[in-house]
Amino acid sequence: MNDTLTRPSRPTSPTSDPRDTTSELDPRAVADLVAGLSAPQPNLSPKYFYDALGSKLFSAITLLPWYYPTRAERSLLAEHAGPIAGTLGTGITLIELGSGSSSKVRFLLDALQAPNAYVPVDIDAVTLHQTAEELQAAYPDIPIRPRAGDFTRNFQLPPGTRRVVFYPGSTIGNLEPDERMLFLRRLADQLAPGEGMLIGFDLVKAERLLHDAYNDPIGVTAAFNKNMLAHLNRVAGAGFDLTAWEHEAWFDTERSCITMALRAVRPTQVSAGGRSWHFDAGARIRTERSYKFTVEGFAQVAGQAGLQQGQVWTGGGFALGWYVKG
């Protein structure tokens, strides 16, 4: 559960009938669902958190007193925008992955010296272009070049002078270790020497703080988690009975991550893509892992991908690090 996950753009309703498959389905969503439910440990991609309602629920989560990552990262950007901009340099092309509403990047756009362009990248083309128009009006001297697409699928960086990839929100923590390495290497291989990535990542902290952040007592996170099923009912023709599942989240000390899942409260059946799956009461479907790092540990990950750690800014249990191609 992080700030900049890719968002499938087709909206849905939490009251979608799980048997309704008359609307146009997304073949990639169907394939993702079949692969996830067929895995030894059933799982769903966290990008399906984000339909119209899911985006609103996540925005509400970021305002909860128990959910610290968004506030911590915004505070880091507000406090250190000048030094960060100085580190990134002048005349850069700033490429933000999973830009969403582009709210955090404004701290950088206010501080950067003569940026060549800002390229927001998001799968939600409607929000992307609306936001780009607003930004262009607010920053008339900075070319805003929106790019719609799923940056998790063989994404090619756009051309530009001294490119800097901005990847905030600790979304890097939603990737499994092998996926994370492949993702970083794919981007690092496209960067020229001196170009790099500014990455936000969540730090290891007291287990109670992590638990409370993902199990708020008023149930917003639970609603956000379950809404994924309604979304998949619409875009993948899934047959989820929303009343048969409940939210769970816990800290996995071995992996150093929060795991979010949906647990069946009674036996239930799910059908999609011409296949069906039976789940006994107590069975879980994982919806997210959110890995937590140390600064030293993330430096090793970046180094294995071909990026050297530069300056790292920390505060509130969160980190923003600069990783440059040598």
mmCIF file of C-alpha atoms in Angstrom:
data_model
loop_
_atom_site.group_PDB
_atom_site.id
_atom_site.type_symbol
_atom_site.label_atom_id
_atom_site.label_comp_id
_atom_site.label_asym_id
_atom_site.label_seq_id
_atom_site.Cartn_x
_atom_site.Cartn_y
_atom_site.Cartn_z
ATOM 1 C CA MET A 1 0.000 0.000 0.000
ATOM 2 C CA ASN A 2 2.050 2.869 -1.328
ATOM 3 C CA ASP A 3 1.580 6.143 -3.106
ATOM 4 C CA THR A 4 2.471 5.547 -6.723
ATOM 5 C CA LEU A 5 1.217 2.182 -7.787
ATOM 6 C CA THR A 6 0.152 1.906 -11.401
ATOM 7 C CA ARG A 7 -3.596 2.335 -11.655
ATOM 8 C CA PRO A 8 -5.804 0.546 -14.201
ATOM 9 C CA SER A 9 -8.016 3.294 -15.542
ATOM 10 C CA ARG A 10 -11.414 1.592 -15.854
ATOM 11 C CA PRO A 11 -13.501 2.541 -12.778
ATOM 12 C CA THR A 12 -15.707 0.163 -10.859
ATOM 13 C CA SER A 13 -18.185 0.138 -8.008
ATOM 14 C CA PRO A 14 -17.916 -1.698 -4.703
ATOM 15 C CA THR A 15 -21.404 -3.060 -5.331
ATOM 16 C CA SER A 16 -20.495 -4.713 -8.641
ATOM 17 C CA ASP A 17 -22.344 -7.985 -9.098
ATOM 18 C CA PRO A 18 -19.642 -10.699 -9.089
ATOM 19 C CA ARG A 19 -21.650 -12.592 -11.710
ATOM 20 C CA ASP A 20 -21.790 -9.643 -14.128
ATOM 21 C CA THR A 21 -19.393 -10.347 -16.996
ATOM 22 C CA THR A 22 -21.302 -8.422 -19.653
ATOM 23 C CA SER A 23 -19.026 -5.384 -19.642
ATOM 24 C CA GLU A 24 -15.834 -5.372 -21.663
ATOM 25 C CA LEU A 25 -13.053 -7.222 -19.893
ATOM 26 C CA ASP A 26 -9.373 -6.334 -19.796
ATOM 27 C CA PRO A 27 -7.395 -9.335 -21.154
ATOM 28 C CA ARG A 28 -4.317 -8.400 -19.112
ATOM 29 C CA ALA A 29 -6.397 -8.239 -15.939
ATOM 30 C CA VAL A 30 -7.880 -11.660 -16.712
ATOM 31 C CA ALA A 31 -4.391 -13.076 -17.293
ATOM 32 C CA ASP A 32 -3.081 -11.479 -14.094
ATOM 33 C CA LEU A 33 -6.006 -12.868 -12.098
ATOM 34 C CA VAL A 34 -5.690 -16.409 -13.466
ATOM 35 C CA ALA A 35 -1.931 -16.435 -12.865
ATOM 36 C CA GLY A 36 -2.310 -15.065 -9.351
ATOM 37 C CA LEU A 37 -5.024 -17.454 -8.232
ATOM 38 C CA SER A 38 -3.185 -20.411 -9.808
ATOM 39 C CA ALA A 39 0.032 -19.699 -7.912
ATOM 40 C CA PRO A 40 1.082 -21.989 -5.032
ATOM 41 C CA GLN A 41 0.375 -19.044 -2.746
ATOM 42 C CA PRO A 42 -2.635 -17.273 -4.309
ATOM 43 C CA ASN A 43 -2.063 -13.573 -4.794
ATOM 44 C CA LEU A 44 -3.440 -10.511 -6.570
ATOM 45 C CA SER A 45 -1.411 -7.664 -8.026
ATOM 46 C CA PRO A 46 -1.543 -4.507 -5.875
ATOM 47 C CA LYS A 47 -2.085 -2.392 -8.976
ATOM 48 C CA TYR A 48 -5.722 -3.549 -8.864
ATOM 49 C CA PHE A 49 -6.246 -1.605 -5.658
ATOM 50 C CA TYR A 50 -6.715 1.483 -7.800
ATOM 51 C CA ASP A 51 -10.019 2.016 -9.483
ATOM 52 C CA ALA A 52 -11.995 5.242 -8.928
ATOM 53 C CA LEU A 53 -13.116 4.239 -5.439
ATOM 54 C CA GLY A 54 -9.782 2.662 -4.549
ATOM 55 C CA SER A 55 -7.950 5.885 -5.329
ATOM 56 C CA LYS A 56 -10.318 7.830 -3.067
ATOM 57 C CA LEU A 57 -9.936 5.288 -0.281
ATOM 58 C CA PHE A 58 -6.165 5.455 -0.493
ATOM 59 C CA SER A 59 -6.278 9.239 -0.363
ATOM 60 C CA ALA A 60 -8.309 8.880 2.829
ATOM 61 C CA ILE A 61 -5.744 6.428 4.235
ATOM 62 C CA THR A 62 -2.934 8.951 3.756
ATOM 63 C CA LEU A 63 -4.802 11.349 6.060
ATOM 64 C CA LEU A 64 -5.187 8.844 8.893
ATOM 65 C CA PRO A 65 -3.020 9.476 11.963
ATOM 66 C CA TRP A 66 -1.763 5.877 11.911
ATOM 67 C CA TYR A 67 -0.488 5.996 8.315
ATOM 68 C CA TYR A 68 2.874 7.772 8.369
ATOM 69 C CA PRO A 69 4.624 7.172 4.956
ATOM 70 C CA THR A 70 2.939 9.891 2.915
ATOM 71 C CA ARG A 71 3.384 12.579 5.577
ATOM 72 C CA ALA A 72 6.986 11.549 6.179
ATOM 73 C CA GLU A 73 7.942 11.703 2.511
ATOM 74 C CA ARG A 74 6.201 15.032 1.934
ATOM 75 C CA SER A 75 8.001 16.441 4.973
ATOM 76 C CA LEU A 76 11.346 15.265 3.589
ATOM 77 C CA LEU A 77 10.652 16.898 0.242
ATOM 78 C CA ALA A 78 9.463 20.135 1.839
ATOM 79 C CA GLU A 79 12.450 20.348 4.162
ATOM 80 C CA HIS A 80 15.181 19.250 1.765
ATOM 81 C CA ALA A 81 13.906 20.342 -1.663
ATOM 82 C CA GLY A 82 16.783 22.792 -2.079
ATOM 83 C CA PRO A 83 19.604 20.331 -1.310
ATOM 84 C CA ILE A 84 17.886 17.611 -3.333
ATOM 85 C CA ALA A 85 17.555 19.930 -6.338
ATOM 86 C CA GLY A 86 21.208 20.886 -5.959
ATOM 87 C CA THR A 87 22.202 17.225 -5.971
ATOM 88 C CA LEU A 88 20.129 16.465 -9.053
ATOM 89 C CA GLY A 89 21.697 19.390 -10.927
ATOM 90 C CA THR A 90 20.579 21.914 -13.521
ATOM 91 C CA GLY A 91 18.923 21.296 -16.859
ATOM 92 C CA ILE A 92 17.613 17.837 -15.958
ATOM 93 C CA THR A 93 14.741 15.914 -17.494
ATOM 94 C CA LEU A 94 12.684 14.754 -14.500
ATOM 95 C CA ILE A 95 10.709 11.543 -15.146
ATOM 96 C CA GLU A 96 8.212 10.553 -12.443
ATOM 97 C CA LEU A 97 6.975 6.964 -12.434
ATOM 98 C CA GLY A 98 3.408 6.489 -11.206
ATOM 99 C CA SER A 99 2.870 10.232 -11.041
ATOM 100 C CA GLY A 100 -0.829 10.185 -10.082
ATOM 101 C CA SER A 101 -1.777 13.729 -9.090
ATOM 102 C CA SER A 102 1.888 14.858 -9.197
ATOM 103 C CA SER A 103 1.487 16.500 -5.796
ATOM 104 C CA LYS A 104 4.891 15.624 -4.341
ATOM 105 C CA VAL A 105 6.886 16.592 -7.407
ATOM 106 C CA ARG A 106 5.839 20.222 -6.991
ATOM 107 C CA PHE A 107 8.375 20.537 -4.171
ATOM 108 C CA LEU A 108 11.093 19.636 -6.688
ATOM 109 C CA LEU A 109 9.700 21.705 -9.548
ATOM 110 C CA ASP A 110 9.727 24.739 -7.248
ATOM 111 C CA ALA A 111 13.385 24.149 -6.373
ATOM 112 C CA LEU A 112 15.015 22.855 -9.578
ATOM 113 C CA GLN A 113 17.206 25.162 -11.639
ATOM 114 C CA ALA A 114 16.192 25.399 -15.317
ATOM 115 C CA PRO A 115 14.800 21.871 -15.721
ATOM 116 C CA ASN A 116 14.661 20.705 -19.309
ATOM 117 C CA ALA A 117 11.277 18.991 -18.892
ATOM 118 C CA TYR A 118 9.015 17.115 -16.503
ATOM 119 C CA VAL A 119 7.660 13.782 -17.785
ATOM 120 C CA PRO A 120 4.887 12.321 -15.597
ATOM 121 C CA VAL A 121 4.209 8.643 -16.322
ATOM 122 C CA ASP A 122 1.006 6.922 -15.244
ATOM 123 C CA ILE A 123 -1.347 4.221 -16.508
ATOM 124 C CA ASP A 124 -4.403 6.382 -15.775
ATOM 125 C CA ALA A 125 -4.395 8.512 -18.929
ATOM 126 C CA VAL A 126 -7.354 10.682 -17.902
ATOM 127 C CA THR A 127 -5.869 11.806 -14.591
ATOM 128 C CA LEU A 128 -2.440 12.061 -16.191
ATOM 129 C CA HIS A 129 -3.460 14.552 -18.866
ATOM 130 C CA GLN A 130 -5.691 16.571 -16.539
ATOM 131 C CA THR A 131 -2.821 16.911 -14.081
ATOM 132 C CA ALA A 132 -0.380 17.764 -16.861
ATOM 133 C CA GLU A 133 -2.597 20.638 -17.980
ATOM 134 C CA GLU A 134 -2.775 21.972 -14.422
ATOM 135 C CA LEU A 135 0.996 21.699 -14.011
ATOM 136 C CA GLN A 136 1.679 23.403 -17.325
ATOM 137 C CA ALA A 137 -0.432 26.338 -16.193
ATOM 138 C CA ALA A 138 1.368 26.453 -12.832
ATOM 139 C CA TYR A 139 4.859 26.049 -14.355
ATOM 140 C CA PRO A 140 4.701 27.726 -17.784
ATOM 141 C CA ASP A 141 8.512 27.738 -18.139
ATOM 142 C CA ILE A 142 8.837 23.962 -17.708
ATOM 143 C CA PRO A 143 7.749 21.742 -20.619
ATOM 144 C CA ILE A 144 5.319 19.139 -19.236
ATOM 145 C CA ARG A 145 5.316 15.986 -21.365
ATOM 146 C CA PRO A 146 2.859 13.382 -19.995
ATOM 147 C CA ARG A 147 3.282 9.774 -21.002
ATOM 148 C CA ALA A 148 0.549 7.220 -20.448
ATOM 149 C CA GLY A 149 1.642 3.633 -19.900
ATOM 150 C CA ASP A 150 2.407 0.835 -17.468
ATOM 151 C CA PHE A 151 6.010 1.367 -16.418
ATOM 152 C CA THR A 152 6.154 -2.119 -14.888
ATOM 153 C CA ARG A 153 6.033 -3.729 -18.355
ATOM 154 C CA ASN A 154 9.268 -3.291 -20.344
ATOM 155 C CA PHE A 155 9.124 0.482 -19.991
ATOM 156 C CA GLN A 156 11.459 2.525 -22.164
ATOM 157 C CA LEU A 157 12.671 5.788 -20.649
ATOM 158 C CA PRO A 158 11.919 8.829 -22.794
ATOM 159 C CA PRO A 159 14.885 10.741 -24.223
ATOM 160 C CA GLY A 160 16.121 13.883 -22.536
ATOM 161 C CA THR A 161 19.103 15.749 -21.150
ATOM 162 C CA ARG A 162 20.543 14.287 -17.911
ATOM 163 C CA ARG A 163 17.531 12.212 -17.023
ATOM 164 C CA VAL A 164 16.480 11.748 -13.399
ATOM 165 C CA VAL A 165 13.883 9.095 -12.579
ATOM 166 C CA PHE A 166 11.734 10.103 -9.587
ATOM 167 C CA TYR A 167 10.112 7.089 -7.923
ATOM 168 C CA PRO A 168 8.481 8.216 -4.666
ATOM 169 C CA GLY A 169 5.937 6.625 -2.360
ATOM 170 C CA SER A 170 7.942 3.528 -1.363
ATOM 171 C CA THR A 171 6.334 1.749 -4.300
ATOM 172 C CA ILE A 172 9.680 0.026 -4.810
ATOM 173 C CA GLY A 173 8.794 -1.911 -1.649
ATOM 174 C CA ASN A 174 5.782 -3.522 -3.348
ATOM 175 C CA LEU A 175 8.061 -5.481 -5.668
ATOM 176 C CA GLU A 176 9.340 -8.905 -4.716
ATOM 177 C CA PRO A 177 13.165 -9.097 -4.500
ATOM 178 C CA ASP A 178 13.612 -10.667 -7.959
ATOM 179 C CA GLU A 179 11.091 -8.281 -9.512
ATOM 180 C CA ARG A 180 12.771 -5.334 -7.778
ATOM 181 C CA MET A 181 16.184 -6.252 -9.131
ATOM 182 C CA LEU A 182 14.869 -6.777 -12.657
ATOM 183 C CA PHE A 183 13.007 -3.461 -12.530
ATOM 184 C CA LEU A 184 16.020 -1.488 -11.288
ATOM 185 C CA ARG A 185 18.437 -3.145 -13.709
ATOM 186 C CA ARG A 186 16.114 -2.485 -16.634
ATOM 187 C CA LEU A 187 16.060 1.210 -15.792
ATOM 188 C CA ALA A 188 19.747 1.418 -14.878
ATOM 189 C CA ASP A 189 20.714 -0.131 -18.201
ATOM 190 C CA GLN A 190 18.926 2.706 -19.998
ATOM 191 C CA LEU A 191 20.606 5.481 -18.003
ATOM 192 C CA ALA A 192 23.783 7.215 -19.107
ATOM 193 C CA PRO A 193 26.644 7.880 -16.667
ATOM 194 C CA GLY A 194 25.648 10.714 -14.343
ATOM 195 C CA GLU A 195 21.937 10.034 -14.731
ATOM 196 C CA GLY A 196 20.131 8.387 -11.848
ATOM 197 C CA MET A 197 17.088 7.705 -9.710
ATOM 198 C CA LEU A 198 15.601 9.523 -6.705
ATOM 199 C CA ILE A 199 13.782 6.758 -4.832
ATOM 200 C CA GLY A 200 11.529 6.883 -1.787
ATOM 201 C CA PHE A 201 11.565 3.839 0.506
ATOM 202 C CA ASP A 202 10.172 2.968 3.908
ATOM 203 C CA LEU A 203 12.573 2.144 6.736
ATOM 204 C CA VAL A 204 12.477 -0.705 9.231
ATOM 205 C CA LYS A 205 10.812 0.441 12.443
ATOM 206 C CA ALA A 206 8.881 -0.776 15.496
ATOM 207 C CA GLU A 207 6.449 -3.539 14.590
ATOM 208 C CA ARG A 208 3.567 -1.819 16.407
ATOM 209 C CA LEU A 209 3.876 1.287 14.226
ATOM 210 C CA LEU A 210 3.821 -0.862 11.103
ATOM 211 C CA HIS A 211 0.856 -2.888 12.310
ATOM 212 C CA ASP A 212 -1.213 0.194 13.120
ATOM 213 C CA ALA A 213 -0.409 1.816 9.765
ATOM 214 C CA TYR A 214 -1.958 -1.129 7.894
ATOM 215 C CA ASN A 215 -4.760 -1.983 10.352
ATOM 216 C CA ASP A 216 -6.453 1.322 11.107
ATOM 217 C CA PRO A 217 -9.207 0.925 13.722
ATOM 218 C CA ILE A 218 -11.878 2.672 11.655
ATOM 219 C CA GLY A 219 -11.598 0.232 8.754
ATOM 220 C CA VAL A 220 -10.526 2.420 5.845
ATOM 221 C CA THR A 221 -7.642 0.094 4.965
ATOM 222 C CA ALA A 222 -9.967 -2.901 5.163
ATOM 223 C CA ALA A 223 -12.359 -1.238 2.700
ATOM 224 C CA PHE A 224 -9.439 -0.363 0.411
ATOM 225 C CA ASN A 225 -8.205 -3.964 0.445
ATOM 226 C CA LYS A 226 -11.637 -5.518 -0.231
ATOM 227 C CA ASN A 227 -12.405 -3.030 -2.996
ATOM 228 C CA MET A 228 -9.769 -4.801 -5.105
ATOM 229 C CA LEU A 229 -12.198 -7.709 -5.427
ATOM 230 C CA ALA A 230 -14.967 -5.440 -6.729
ATOM 231 C CA HIS A 231 -12.504 -3.964 -9.212
ATOM 232 C CA LEU A 232 -11.494 -7.415 -10.476
ATOM 233 C CA ASN A 233 -15.138 -8.430 -10.724
ATOM 234 C CA ARG A 234 -15.544 -5.659 -13.263
ATOM 235 C CA VAL A 235 -12.299 -5.670 -15.260
ATOM 236 C CA ALA A 236 -11.554 -9.422 -15.174
ATOM 237 C CA GLY A 237 -15.014 -10.956 -14.832
ATOM 238 C CA ALA A 238 -14.054 -12.462 -11.487
ATOM 239 C CA GLY A 239 -16.687 -14.115 -9.354
ATOM 240 C CA PHE A 240 -15.660 -12.811 -5.940
ATOM 241 C CA ASP A 241 -18.377 -12.701 -3.283
ATOM 242 C CA LEU A 242 -17.285 -9.606 -1.360
ATOM 243 C CA THR A 243 -19.069 -10.734 1.794
ATOM 244 C CA ALA A 244 -16.918 -13.875 1.956
ATOM 245 C CA TRP A 245 -13.608 -12.071 2.534
ATOM 246 C CA GLU A 246 -12.044 -9.969 5.282
ATOM 247 C CA HIS A 247 -8.905 -7.837 5.551
ATOM 248 C CA GLU A 248 -5.738 -8.989 7.282
ATOM 249 C CA ALA A 249 -2.276 -7.398 7.599
ATOM 250 C CA TRP A 250 0.750 -8.458 9.615
ATOM 251 C CA PHE A 251 4.500 -7.917 9.778
ATOM 252 C CA ASP A 252 6.650 -10.735 8.384
ATOM 253 C CA THR A 253 9.900 -10.519 10.336
ATOM 254 C CA GLU A 254 11.708 -13.024 8.101
ATOM 255 C CA ARG A 255 11.087 -10.981 4.947
ATOM 256 C CA SER A 256 11.019 -7.582 6.687
ATOM 257 C CA CYS A 257 7.715 -6.675 5.120
ATOM 258 C CA ILE A 258 4.089 -6.011 5.848
ATOM 259 C CA THR A 259 1.865 -8.591 4.174
ATOM 260 C CA MET A 260 -1.720 -7.658 3.346
ATOM 261 C CA ALA A 261 -4.193 -10.373 2.470
ATOM 262 C CA LEU A 262 -7.859 -11.201 2.179
ATOM 263 C CA ARG A 263 -9.005 -14.177 4.271
ATOM 264 C CA ALA A 264 -12.053 -16.264 3.433
ATOM 265 C CA VAL A 265 -14.557 -16.189 6.310
ATOM 266 C CA ARG A 266 -16.427 -19.190 4.862
ATOM 267 C CA PRO A 267 -15.974 -21.605 1.945
ATOM 268 C CA THR A 268 -16.272 -19.714 -1.332
ATOM 269 C CA GLN A 269 -15.775 -20.180 -5.058
ATOM 270 C CA VAL A 270 -14.112 -17.833 -7.565
ATOM 271 C CA SER A 271 -14.363 -18.129 -11.361
ATOM 272 C CA ALA A 272 -12.472 -16.275 -14.092
ATOM 273 C CA GLY A 273 -11.047 -16.936 -17.534
ATOM 274 C CA GLY A 274 -12.935 -20.201 -17.872
ATOM 275 C CA ARG A 275 -11.462 -21.575 -14.652
ATOM 276 C CA SER A 276 -12.623 -21.792 -11.045
ATOM 277 C CA TRP A 277 -10.973 -22.002 -7.633
ATOM 278 C CA HIS A 278 -12.367 -23.168 -4.302
ATOM 279 C CA PHE A 279 -11.233 -21.533 -1.063
ATOM 280 C CA ASP A 280 -11.892 -23.070 2.346
ATOM 281 C CA ALA A 281 -12.684 -20.898 5.336
ATOM 282 C CA GLY A 282 -9.425 -19.362 6.566
ATOM 283 C CA ALA A 283 -7.696 -19.496 3.166
ATOM 284 C CA ARG A 284 -5.789 -16.363 2.228
ATOM 285 C CA ILE A 285 -5.151 -14.461 -0.992
ATOM 286 C CA ARG A 286 -2.180 -12.122 -0.683
ATOM 287 C CA THR A 287 -2.845 -8.637 -2.069
ATOM 288 C CA GLU A 288 0.403 -6.892 -1.189
ATOM 289 C CA ARG A 289 3.814 -7.140 0.372
ATOM 290 C CA SER A 290 5.365 -3.846 1.456
ATOM 291 C CA TYR A 291 9.063 -4.357 2.129
ATOM 292 C CA LYS A 292 10.916 -2.214 4.654
ATOM 293 C CA PHE A 293 14.615 -1.433 4.275
ATOM 294 C CA THR A 294 17.662 -0.055 5.994
ATOM 295 C CA VAL A 295 19.682 2.604 4.186
ATOM 296 C CA GLU A 296 22.627 0.213 3.972
ATOM 297 C CA GLY A 297 20.465 -2.633 2.720
ATOM 298 C CA PHE A 298 18.907 -0.558 -0.031
ATOM 299 C CA ALA A 299 22.366 0.665 -1.093
ATOM 300 C CA GLN A 300 23.318 -2.975 -1.678
ATOM 301 C CA VAL A 301 20.194 -3.560 -3.766
ATOM 302 C CA ALA A 302 20.888 -0.475 -5.871
ATOM 303 C CA GLY A 303 24.545 -1.442 -6.234
ATOM 304 C CA GLN A 304 23.645 -4.869 -7.573
ATOM 305 C CA ALA A 305 21.477 -3.129 -10.159
ATOM 306 C CA GLY A 306 24.354 -0.913 -11.281
ATOM 307 C CA LEU A 307 23.526 2.255 -9.337
ATOM 308 C CA GLN A 308 25.797 3.926 -6.796
ATOM 309 C CA GLN A 309 24.314 5.471 -3.664
ATOM 310 C CA GLY A 310 24.746 9.211 -3.300
ATOM 311 C CA GLN A 311 23.029 11.451 -0.746
ATOM 312 C CA VAL A 312 20.195 9.969 1.338
ATOM 313 C CA TRP A 313 17.712 12.089 3.285
ATOM 314 C CA THR A 314 15.860 10.431 6.176
ATOM 315 C CA GLY A 315 13.154 11.453 8.634
ATOM 316 C CA GLY A 316 9.950 10.132 10.132
ATOM 317 C CA GLY A 317 10.986 6.563 9.473
ATOM 318 C CA PHE A 318 11.265 7.186 5.723
ATOM 319 C CA ALA A 319 14.104 7.756 3.248
ATOM 320 C CA LEU A 320 14.707 9.516 -0.081
ATOM 321 C CA GLY A 321 17.876 8.329 -1.761
ATOM 322 C CA TRP A 322 19.827 9.423 -4.828
ATOM 323 C CA TYR A 323 21.278 6.537 -6.852
ATOM 324 C CA VAL A 324 23.436 7.389 -9.844
ATOM 325 C CA LYS A 325 24.733 5.472 -12.839
ATOM 326 C CA GLY A 326 28.518 5.349 -12.725
#
